[in-house]
CSV table of C-alpha atoms in Angstrom, one decimal:
chain,number,residue,atom,x,y,z
J,1,MET,CA,-157.1,254.7,78.4
J,2,LYS,CA,-155.8,254.6,82.0
J,3,VAL,CA,-157.2,253.0,85.1
J,4,TYR,CA,-157.2,255.0,88.4
J,5,LYS,CA,-157.9,253.4,91.7
J,6,PHE,CA,-158.7,255.4,94.9
J,7,GLY,CA,-158.8,253.8,98.4
J,8,GLY,CA,-161.3,254.5,101.1
J,9,THR,CA,-159.1,257.1,102.8
J,10,SER,CA,-158.9,259.1,99.6
J,11,VAL,CA,-162.7,259.5,99.6
J,12,GLY,CA,-163.2,259.3,103.4
J,13,THR,CA,-164.5,262.9,103.8
J,14,VAL,CA,-166.4,265.3,101.6
J,15,GLU,CA,-163.3,267.4,101.0
J,16,ARG,CA,-161.3,264.4,100.0
J,17,MET,CA,-164.0,263.2,97.6
J,18,LYS,CA,-164.0,266.6,96.0
J,19,HIS,CA,-160.3,266.5,95.7
J,20,VAL,CA,-160.5,263.1,93.9
J,21,ALA,CA,-163.0,264.7,91.5
J,22,GLU,CA,-160.3,267.3,90.7
J,23,LEU,CA,-157.7,264.7,90.1
J,24,ILE,CA,-159.8,262.7,87.6
J,25,SER,CA,-161.5,265.7,85.8
J,26,GLU,CA,-158.7,266.2,83.3
J,27,SER,CA,-159.6,264.9,79.8
J,28,THR,CA,-157.4,261.7,79.7
J,29,PRO,CA,-159.8,258.7,79.1
J,30,LYS,CA,-160.0,256.7,82.2
J,31,ILE,CA,-161.8,254.1,84.3
J,32,VAL,CA,-161.9,255.1,88.0
J,33,VAL,CA,-162.2,252.3,90.6
J,34,LEU,CA,-163.4,253.4,94.0
J,35,SER,CA,-163.3,251.7,97.4
J,36,ALA,CA,-166.0,252.4,100.0
J,37,THR,CA,-165.4,255.5,102.1
J,38,ALA,CA,-163.0,255.0,105.0
J,39,GLY,CA,-164.4,252.9,107.8
J,40,THR,CA,-167.6,251.9,105.9
J,41,THR,CA,-166.6,248.2,105.3
J,42,ASN,CA,-165.7,247.8,108.9
J,43,HIS,CA,-169.1,249.1,110.0
J,44,LEU,CA,-170.9,246.9,107.5
J,45,GLU,CA,-169.0,243.9,108.8
J,46,GLU,CA,-170.2,244.7,112.3
J,47,ILE,CA,-173.8,244.9,111.0
J,48,ALA,CA,-173.4,241.6,109.2
J,49,ALA,CA,-172.1,240.0,112.4
J,50,ASN,CA,-175.1,241.4,114.4
J,51,LEU,CA,-177.5,239.9,111.7
J,52,PHE,CA,-175.7,236.5,111.8
J,53,ASN,CA,-176.1,236.5,115.6
J,54,ARG,CA,-179.7,237.8,115.4
J,55,ASP,CA,-178.7,240.8,117.6
J,56,ILE,CA,-181.4,242.8,115.9
J,57,GLU,CA,-181.3,245.8,118.3
J,58,GLN,CA,-177.6,246.3,117.6
J,59,ALA,CA,-178.1,245.9,113.9
J,60,HIS,CA,-181.0,248.3,113.8
J,61,GLU,CA,-179.0,251.0,115.7
J,62,LYS,CA,-175.9,250.6,113.4
J,63,ILE,CA,-177.9,250.6,110.2
J,64,THR,CA,-179.8,253.8,111.3
J,65,ARG,CA,-176.5,255.5,112.2
J,66,MET,CA,-174.9,254.7,108.9
J,67,GLU,CA,-177.9,255.7,106.9
J,68,PHE,CA,-177.9,259.2,108.4
J,69,GLN,CA,-174.1,259.5,108.0
J,70,PHE,CA,-174.4,258.9,104.2
J,71,ILE,CA,-177.4,261.2,103.9
J,72,ASP,CA,-175.3,263.9,105.8
J,73,PHE,CA,-172.4,263.2,103.4
J,74,ALA,CA,-174.7,263.7,100.4
J,75,ASN,CA,-176.1,266.9,101.8
J,76,GLU,CA,-172.7,268.4,102.4
J,77,LEU,CA,-171.2,267.2,99.1
J,78,LEU,CA,-174.0,268.3,96.7
J,79,THR,CA,-175.6,271.7,96.3
J,80,ASP,CA,-178.1,271.3,93.5
J,81,GLU,CA,-181.4,270.2,95.1
J,82,SER,CA,-182.5,268.0,92.3
J,83,THR,CA,-179.2,266.1,92.2
J,84,LYS,CA,-179.2,265.9,96.0
J,85,ARG,CA,-182.7,264.4,96.1
J,86,GLU,CA,-181.6,261.8,93.5
J,87,ALA,CA,-178.5,260.9,95.5
J,88,ILE,CA,-180.5,260.6,98.8
J,89,ASP,CA,-183.1,258.5,97.1
J,90,TYR,CA,-180.3,256.2,95.9
J,91,ILE,CA,-178.9,255.9,99.4
J,92,LEU,CA,-182.4,255.2,100.9
J,93,ASP,CA,-182.9,252.5,98.2
J,94,ARG,CA,-179.5,250.8,99.1
J,95,PHE,CA,-180.4,250.9,102.8
J,96,GLN,CA,-183.8,249.5,102.2
J,97,ARG,CA,-182.0,246.4,101.1
J,98,LEU,CA,-180.1,246.3,104.5
J,99,TRP,CA,-183.4,246.8,106.4
J,100,GLN,CA,-184.9,243.7,104.7
J,101,PHE,CA,-182.2,241.6,106.3
J,102,ILE,CA,-183.6,242.5,109.8
J,103,ASN,CA,-186.4,240.0,109.3
J,104,ASP,CA,-185.1,237.8,106.5
J,105,GLU,CA,-182.9,234.7,106.7
J,106,PHE,CA,-179.2,235.7,106.9
J,107,THR,CA,-176.4,233.6,105.4
J,108,SER,CA,-172.9,234.2,104.0
J,109,ILE,CA,-174.5,235.1,100.6
J,110,GLU,CA,-176.5,237.9,102.3
J,111,GLU,CA,-173.4,239.0,104.2
J,112,LYS,CA,-171.6,239.7,100.9
J,113,GLU,CA,-174.6,241.8,99.8
J,114,VAL,CA,-174.3,243.8,103.0
J,115,LEU,CA,-170.6,244.4,102.4
J,116,ALA,CA,-171.3,245.5,98.8
J,117,GLN,CA,-173.4,248.5,99.7
J,118,GLY,CA,-170.4,250.6,100.8
J,119,GLU,CA,-168.8,250.5,97.3
J,120,LEU,CA,-172.2,251.0,95.6
J,121,ILE,CA,-173.1,254.1,97.6
J,122,SER,CA,-169.6,255.7,97.5
J,123,THR,CA,-169.2,255.4,93.7
J,124,ALA,CA,-172.8,256.8,93.2
J,125,LEU,CA,-171.9,259.8,95.4
J,126,LEU,CA,-168.8,260.6,93.3
J,127,HIS,CA,-170.9,260.1,90.1
J,128,PHE,CA,-173.5,262.6,91.3
J,129,TYR,CA,-170.9,265.1,92.3
J,130,LEU,CA,-169.2,265.0,88.9
J,131,ARG,CA,-172.5,265.3,87.2
J,132,GLU,CA,-173.4,268.3,89.3
J,133,ARG,CA,-170.1,269.9,88.1
J,134,LYS,CA,-171.0,269.2,84.5
J,135,ILE,CA,-168.2,266.6,84.1
J,136,ALA,CA,-169.6,263.8,81.8
J,137,ASN,CA,-169.2,260.4,83.4
J,138,ILE,CA,-170.8,257.0,83.4
J,139,LEU,CA,-171.4,254.9,86.5
J,140,LEU,CA,-170.7,251.3,85.7
J,141,SER,CA,-171.9,248.5,88.0
J,142,ALA,CA,-169.1,246.0,88.7
J,143,PHE,CA,-171.8,243.4,88.9
J,144,ASP,CA,-172.3,243.8,85.1
J,145,PHE,CA,-168.7,242.7,84.2
J,146,MET,CA,-166.6,241.6,87.2
J,147,ARG,CA,-167.0,237.8,87.8
J,148,ILE,CA,-165.1,235.0,89.5
J,149,GLY,CA,-165.4,231.4,88.3
J,150,PRO,CA,-166.2,228.3,90.4
J,151,ASP,CA,-162.6,228.1,91.5
J,152,GLY,CA,-162.8,231.7,93.0
J,153,GLU,CA,-160.4,233.0,90.3
J,154,PRO,CA,-161.3,236.0,88.0
J,155,ASP,CA,-163.0,234.9,84.8
J,156,MET,CA,-160.9,237.1,82.5
J,157,GLU,CA,-162.7,236.1,79.3
J,158,TYR,CA,-166.1,237.1,80.8
J,159,ILE,CA,-164.6,240.4,82.2
J,160,GLU,CA,-163.0,241.4,78.9
J,161,LYS,CA,-166.1,240.6,76.9
J,162,HIS,CA,-168.6,242.4,79.1
J,163,LEU,CA,-166.5,245.4,80.0
J,164,SER,CA,-165.7,246.0,76.3
J,165,GLU,CA,-169.3,245.9,75.4
J,166,LEU,CA,-170.2,248.4,78.2
J,167,ILE,CA,-167.5,250.9,77.2
J,168,LYS,CA,-168.6,250.7,73.5
J,169,LYS,CA,-172.1,251.7,74.5
J,170,TYR,CA,-170.8,255.1,75.6
J,171,LYS,CA,-168.6,256.4,72.8
J,172,GLY,CA,-167.3,259.8,73.4
J,173,ILE,CA,-167.5,259.6,77.2
J,174,PRO,CA,-163.9,259.8,78.6
J,175,LEU,CA,-164.7,259.0,82.3
J,176,PHE,CA,-166.2,255.8,83.8
J,177,ILE,CA,-166.7,255.2,87.6
J,178,THR,CA,-167.0,251.7,89.0
J,179,GLN,CA,-166.6,249.8,92.2
J,180,GLY,CA,-163.6,247.9,93.5
J,181,PHE,CA,-163.8,244.8,95.6
J,182,ILE,CA,-167.3,243.6,94.6
J,183,CYS,CA,-168.2,241.1,91.9
J,184,LYS,CA,-170.5,238.3,91.0
J,185,ASN,CA,-169.6,234.6,91.3
J,186,ALA,CA,-170.2,231.7,88.9
J,187,TYR,CA,-173.7,231.3,90.3
J,188,ASN,CA,-174.6,235.0,89.8
J,189,GLU,CA,-174.5,235.6,93.5
J,190,THR,CA,-173.0,238.8,95.0
J,191,ASP,CA,-169.4,238.1,96.0
J,192,ASN,CA,-166.1,240.0,96.5
J,193,LEU,CA,-162.4,239.8,95.9
J,194,LYS,CA,-161.6,239.9,99.7
J,195,ARG,CA,-160.0,242.7,101.7
J,196,GLY,CA,-157.9,245.1,99.6
J,197,GLY,CA,-159.6,243.7,96.5
J,198,SER,CA,-160.1,247.2,94.9
J,199,ASP,CA,-156.4,247.1,93.8
J,200,TYR,CA,-157.1,243.7,92.3
J,201,THR,CA,-160.2,245.1,90.5
J,202,ALA,CA,-158.1,247.9,89.0
J,203,SER,CA,-155.5,245.6,87.8
J,204,LEU,CA,-158.0,243.2,86.3
J,205,ILE,CA,-159.8,246.1,84.5
J,206,GLY,CA,-156.4,247.3,83.3
J,207,ALA,CA,-155.6,243.9,81.8
J,208,ALA,CA,-159.1,243.5,80.3
J,209,ILE,CA,-158.8,246.8,78.4
J,210,ASN,CA,-155.1,246.7,77.7
J,211,ALA,CA,-154.7,250.0,79.6
J,212,GLU,CA,-151.9,252.4,79.0
J,213,GLU,CA,-151.2,252.5,82.8
J,214,ILE,CA,-152.8,251.5,86.1
J,215,GLN,CA,-152.6,254.1,88.9
J,216,ILE,CA,-153.1,253.1,92.5
J,217,TRP,CA,-153.8,256.3,94.5
J,218,THR,CA,-153.4,256.0,98.3
J,219,ASP,CA,-152.6,258.4,101.2
J,220,ILE,CA,-148.8,257.9,101.0
J,221,ASP,CA,-146.3,258.9,98.3
J,222,GLY,CA,-145.5,255.5,96.8
J,223,MET,CA,-143.9,252.3,98.1
J,224,HIS,CA,-141.4,253.1,100.9
J,225,ASN,CA,-138.1,251.2,101.5
J,226,ASN,CA,-139.4,250.1,104.9
J,227,ASP,CA,-142.5,250.3,107.0
J,228,PRO,CA,-142.9,254.0,107.8
J,229,ARG,CA,-145.2,253.2,110.8
J,230,ILE,CA,-142.4,251.4,112.5
J,231,VAL,CA,-139.1,252.6,111.1
J,232,LYS,CA,-137.7,256.1,111.1
J,233,ASN,CA,-136.5,258.0,108.0
J,234,THR,CA,-138.0,255.7,105.3
J,235,THR,CA,-137.9,257.0,101.7
J,236,PRO,CA,-140.1,256.3,98.7
J,237,ILE,CA,-138.8,254.0,96.0
J,238,LYS,CA,-138.9,255.5,92.5
J,239,LYS,CA,-138.8,252.3,90.5
J,240,LEU,CA,-139.5,248.6,91.1
J,241,SER,CA,-139.8,245.6,88.8
J,242,PHE,CA,-143.0,243.6,88.8
J,243,GLU,CA,-141.3,240.8,90.6
J,244,GLU,CA,-139.9,243.1,93.3
J,245,ALA,CA,-143.3,244.8,93.9
J,246,GLU,CA,-145.0,241.5,94.0
J,247,ARG,CA,-142.7,240.2,96.7
J,248,LEU,CA,-143.0,243.3,98.8
J,249,ALA,CA,-146.8,243.2,98.6
J,250,TYR,CA,-146.9,239.5,99.5
J,251,PHE,CA,-144.5,240.0,102.4
J,252,GLY,CA,-146.5,242.8,104.0
J,253,ALA,CA,-146.2,246.1,102.2
J,254,LYS,CA,-149.8,247.4,102.9
J,255,ILE,CA,-149.9,249.9,100.1
J,256,LEU,CA,-150.5,247.2,97.5
J,257,HIS,CA,-152.7,244.1,97.2
J,258,PRO,CA,-150.5,241.0,96.6
J,259,PHE,CA,-152.6,239.8,93.7
J,260,CYS,CA,-152.8,243.0,91.8
J,261,ILE,CA,-149.4,242.8,90.1
J,262,ALA,CA,-149.9,239.5,88.2
J,263,PRO,CA,-152.6,240.8,85.7
J,264,ALA,CA,-150.6,243.9,84.9
J,265,ARG,CA,-147.4,241.9,84.4
J,266,GLN,CA,-149.1,239.5,82.1
J,267,LYS,CA,-150.1,242.4,79.8
J,268,ASP,CA,-146.9,244.4,80.5
J,269,ILE,CA,-149.0,247.4,81.8
J,270,PRO,CA,-147.0,249.7,84.1
J,271,VAL,CA,-148.5,250.3,87.6
J,272,ARG,CA,-147.9,253.6,89.3
J,273,LEU,CA,-148.3,254.2,93.0
J,274,LEU,CA,-149.3,257.8,93.8
J,275,SER,CA,-150.6,259.9,96.7
J,276,SER,CA,-154.0,261.6,96.6
J,277,ILE,CA,-152.8,263.8,99.5
J,278,GLU,CA,-149.5,264.8,97.7
J,279,PRO,CA,-150.4,264.4,94.0
J,280,GLN,CA,-147.3,266.3,93.0
J,281,ALA,CA,-145.0,263.5,94.5
J,282,GLU,CA,-143.3,261.2,92.0
J,283,GLY,CA,-144.5,258.0,93.6
J,284,THR,CA,-143.4,254.6,92.5
J,285,LEU,CA,-143.4,253.2,89.0
J,286,ILE,CA,-143.7,249.4,88.7
J,287,SER,CA,-142.8,247.9,85.3
J,288,LYS,CA,-140.9,245.0,83.7
J,289,SER,CA,-137.6,246.9,83.7
J,290,GLN,CA,-135.0,245.8,86.2
J,291,ASP,CA,-132.1,248.0,87.4
J,292,ASP,CA,-128.8,247.1,89.0
J,293,ARG,CA,-129.5,248.2,92.5
J,294,ILE,CA,-129.3,245.2,94.7
J,295,ILE,CA,-131.5,246.1,97.7
J,296,LYS,CA,-134.7,248.1,97.2
J,297,ALA,CA,-136.8,247.6,100.3
J,298,ILE,CA,-137.8,245.6,103.4
J,299,ALA,CA,-141.2,244.3,104.3
J,300,ALA,CA,-142.6,242.3,107.2
J,301,LYS,CA,-145.6,239.9,107.4
J,302,ASP,CA,-147.1,239.2,110.8
J,303,SER,CA,-149.4,236.4,112.1
J,304,ILE,CA,-147.0,233.7,111.0
J,305,PHE,CA,-146.9,230.1,112.3
J,306,TYR,CA,-143.6,228.3,112.2
J,307,LEU,CA,-143.6,224.5,111.9
J,308,LYS,CA,-140.7,222.2,112.0
J,309,PHE,CA,-141.1,218.5,111.0
J,310,GLU,CA,-138.3,216.3,112.1
J,311,SER,CA,-138.7,212.9,110.4
J,312,ASN,CA,-139.0,209.8,112.6
J,313,HIS,CA,-137.7,207.8,109.7
J,314,ALA,CA,-141.0,205.9,109.3
J,315,LEU,CA,-140.8,206.9,105.6
J,316,ARG,CA,-137.9,207.2,103.2
J,317,PRO,CA,-136.8,210.8,102.8
J,318,TYR,CA,-138.4,211.3,99.4
J,319,LEU,CA,-141.7,209.8,100.6
J,320,PHE,CA,-141.5,211.9,103.8
J,321,THR,CA,-141.1,215.1,101.7
J,322,SER,CA,-144.0,214.1,99.5
J,323,LYS,CA,-146.2,213.3,102.5
J,324,VAL,CA,-145.7,216.8,104.0
J,325,PHE,CA,-146.4,218.6,100.8
J,326,ASP,CA,-149.4,216.5,99.9
J,327,THR,CA,-150.9,217.0,103.3
J,328,PHE,CA,-150.6,220.8,103.1
J,329,ALA,CA,-152.0,220.7,99.6
J,330,ARG,CA,-155.0,218.5,100.6
J,331,TYR,CA,-156.0,221.0,103.3
J,332,GLN,CA,-155.5,224.0,100.9
J,333,THR,CA,-152.9,225.5,103.2
J,334,SER,CA,-150.3,227.6,101.4
J,335,LEU,CA,-146.7,227.9,102.4
J,336,CYS,CA,-145.1,231.3,102.8
J,337,LEU,CA,-141.6,230.0,103.2
J,338,LEU,CA,-140.0,226.6,103.1
J,339,THR,CA,-136.5,225.2,104.0
J,340,SER,CA,-135.5,221.6,104.1
J,341,SER,CA,-132.8,219.0,104.5
J,342,SER,CA,-132.9,215.4,103.6
J,343,THR,CA,-135.1,214.4,106.5
J,344,ASP,CA,-136.3,217.6,108.2
J,345,ILE,CA,-138.6,220.4,106.8
J,346,SER,CA,-139.4,223.9,108.2
J,347,ILE,CA,-142.4,225.8,107.0
J,348,ALA,CA,-143.8,229.2,107.7
J,349,THR,CA,-147.5,229.8,106.9
J,350,ASP,CA,-150.1,232.5,107.6
J,351,ASN,CA,-153.0,230.1,107.5
J,352,ASN,CA,-153.7,228.2,110.7
J,353,GLU,CA,-157.2,227.1,109.9
J,354,ALA,CA,-156.3,223.5,109.1
J,355,LEU,CA,-153.0,223.2,111.1
J,356,PRO,CA,-154.5,221.0,113.9
J,357,ARG,CA,-155.5,218.4,111.3
J,358,ILE,CA,-152.3,218.7,109.4
J,359,ILE,CA,-150.2,218.2,112.6
J,360,ARG,CA,-152.3,215.3,113.7
J,361,GLU,CA,-151.7,213.5,110.4
J,362,LEU,CA,-148.0,214.3,110.1
J,363,SER,CA,-147.3,213.4,113.7
J,364,LYS,CA,-147.3,209.7,112.6
J,365,TYR,CA,-144.2,210.5,110.5
J,366,ALA,CA,-142.4,213.3,112.3
J,367,ASN,CA,-141.8,215.1,115.6
J,368,VAL,CA,-143.6,218.4,115.1
J,369,THR,CA,-142.7,221.8,116.6
J,370,VAL,CA,-145.1,224.7,116.3
J,371,GLU,CA,-144.5,228.3,117.2
J,372,ASP,CA,-146.9,231.3,116.7
J,373,HIS,CA,-146.5,235.0,117.1
J,374,MET,CA,-143.8,235.0,114.4
J,375,SER,CA,-143.1,237.4,111.6
J,376,ILE,CA,-141.4,237.0,108.2
J,377,ILE,CA,-139.0,239.8,107.3
J,378,SER,CA,-138.1,240.0,103.6
J,379,VAL,CA,-135.3,242.0,102.1
J,380,VAL,CA,-136.3,242.6,98.4
J,381,GLY,CA,-134.3,243.7,95.4
J,382,ASN,CA,-132.3,242.5,92.4
J,383,MET,CA,-130.5,239.7,94.2
J,384,LYS,CA,-128.9,237.5,91.5
J,385,TRP,CA,-126.7,234.8,92.9
J,386,GLN,CA,-123.7,236.2,91.0
J,387,TYR,CA,-123.8,239.3,93.2
J,388,THR,CA,-121.7,239.1,96.3
J,389,GLY,CA,-121.8,240.7,99.7
J,390,PHE,CA,-125.5,241.4,100.2
J,391,GLU,CA,-126.2,238.1,102.1
J,392,ALA,CA,-123.4,238.8,104.5
J,393,LYS,CA,-124.6,242.4,105.0
J,394,ILE,CA,-128.1,241.2,105.9
J,395,MET,CA,-126.9,238.6,108.3
J,396,GLU,CA,-124.5,241.0,110.0
J,397,ALA,CA,-127.4,243.5,110.5
J,398,LEU,CA,-129.4,240.7,112.2
J,399,LYS,CA,-126.5,239.3,114.3
J,400,ASP,CA,-128.2,240.2,117.6
J,401,ILE,CA,-131.6,238.9,116.7
J,402,PRO,CA,-132.6,235.1,117.0
J,403,LEU,CA,-133.5,233.8,113.5
J,404,ARG,CA,-135.9,230.8,113.4
J,405,MET,CA,-135.6,230.3,109.6
J,406,ILE,CA,-133.6,231.7,106.6
J,407,SER,CA,-134.8,231.4,103.0
J,408,TYR,CA,-132.9,232.4,99.8
J,409,GLY,CA,-132.6,231.0,96.4
J,410,SER,CA,-136.1,230.3,95.3
J,411,THR,CA,-136.2,233.7,93.5
J,412,ASN,CA,-133.7,236.4,92.6
J,413,ASN,CA,-135.7,238.9,94.4
J,414,ASP,CA,-135.6,238.3,98.2
J,415,VAL,CA,-133.8,237.0,101.3
J,416,SER,CA,-136.4,236.2,104.0
J,417,VAL,CA,-136.1,235.3,107.7
J,418,VAL,CA,-138.5,234.3,110.4
J,419,VAL,CA,-138.3,236.0,113.7
J,420,LYS,CA,-140.4,236.4,116.8
J,421,THR,CA,-142.9,239.3,116.3
J,422,SER,CA,-141.6,240.9,119.4
J,423,ASP,CA,-138.2,241.2,117.6
J,424,LYS,CA,-139.7,242.6,114.4
J,425,LYS,CA,-139.3,246.3,115.1
J,426,LYS,CA,-135.7,245.9,116.2
J,427,ALA,CA,-134.9,243.8,113.1
J,428,LEU,CA,-136.5,246.2,110.7
J,429,GLN,CA,-134.6,249.2,112.1
J,430,ALA,CA,-131.3,247.3,112.2
J,431,LEU,CA,-131.7,246.3,108.5
J,432,SER,CA,-132.5,249.9,107.5
J,433,ASN,CA,-129.6,251.3,109.4
J,434,SER,CA,-127.2,248.8,107.8
J,435,LEU,CA,-128.5,248.3,104.3
J,436,PHE,CA,-129.6,251.8,103.2
J,437,GLU,CA,-126.3,253.4,104.3
J,438,ASP,CA,-124.3,251.2,101.9
J,439,LYS,CA,-124.5,253.0,98.5
J,440,MET,CA,-123.1,250.0,96.8
J,441,LEU,CA,-126.2,248.0,97.7
J,442,VAL,CA,-128.8,250.6,97.1
């Protein structure tokens, strides 16, 4: 069995949803994971914000507009009157839940219920359309098997057990439709896997059923060797190792959720990135195999804060290092990059929530420099230390760009630098021009 995941853009219009139905209608057994139709989650977030603020008039207007949009979608998608009536009744039932929040108390728990409606309605619409076309399929509720534990991490034992039981109930049915992103938490409350979580859902499902392959379908033809929105003449990458793909996703490649590689890697399940707009394109295959090409791709991560801690020698060097790390850990603030000497430490992070408290505590032991509006640029590939020349090539390409931080050696898969975000575009283009013209490196 395979797992197919389609993002919101892939089902954003009636024509695109019909196209997805064509892509999944062949007989290969599969579980299809669907995001909410394009723009839906953004609109639901706006409604939730209005409800939080008790801006009832705005919430009322937005709920009404969305309700009619989904009813129009169903009317255009479906032709059989009985199926159409069933679909519209389902939409009205989901929106009735939203209308209840107009007068009820509204907390973060209810907010997650609001956000869940997009996935629930979108998967139901695809289910009804397939049924109308006489394509046997089962609509599974992610709430029946997808759960996170008290620590916010997926409860794989629960997921495997309950998903297996559901599939066994429908022997002979080759096609299952379910929601990405949404789940239940350890207290049986509606929760979610955060933005981009549909990729993660697909990978967790793939690992739970030991899938033959996990396919992530988007609107571009695989992972590109640089950001096509910024850099000219990018090209798709045919093959990546799990480690390379994970680094690219973590450092800003938007096509893939950073967490979705780990479950697939643990079960050695290939992940294939494909385009729903160009289904004939080869896309990108991610697997455990590693080839000899040194440099594969470049990615950039924005909204970075750079911090430099220069010890005032109040603590011995080893105690100073421990104090810095312990403080970040206590405030649950992850580090994207780290470089250090015996007495000074530089850190790049994308989480600024607790930075004022961290800086206040560590100012007793260090002079602290903070810079925002920074970006991490990461060159990713098979960069074993025994290989020579690639580091010099990277630095030569960036010779005209101020570098705030350089990181290499923690893995064999990337060289990363921190630059001002205003220099990002220039840096990405310079690296592409230099690195991808050298056939020895790529």
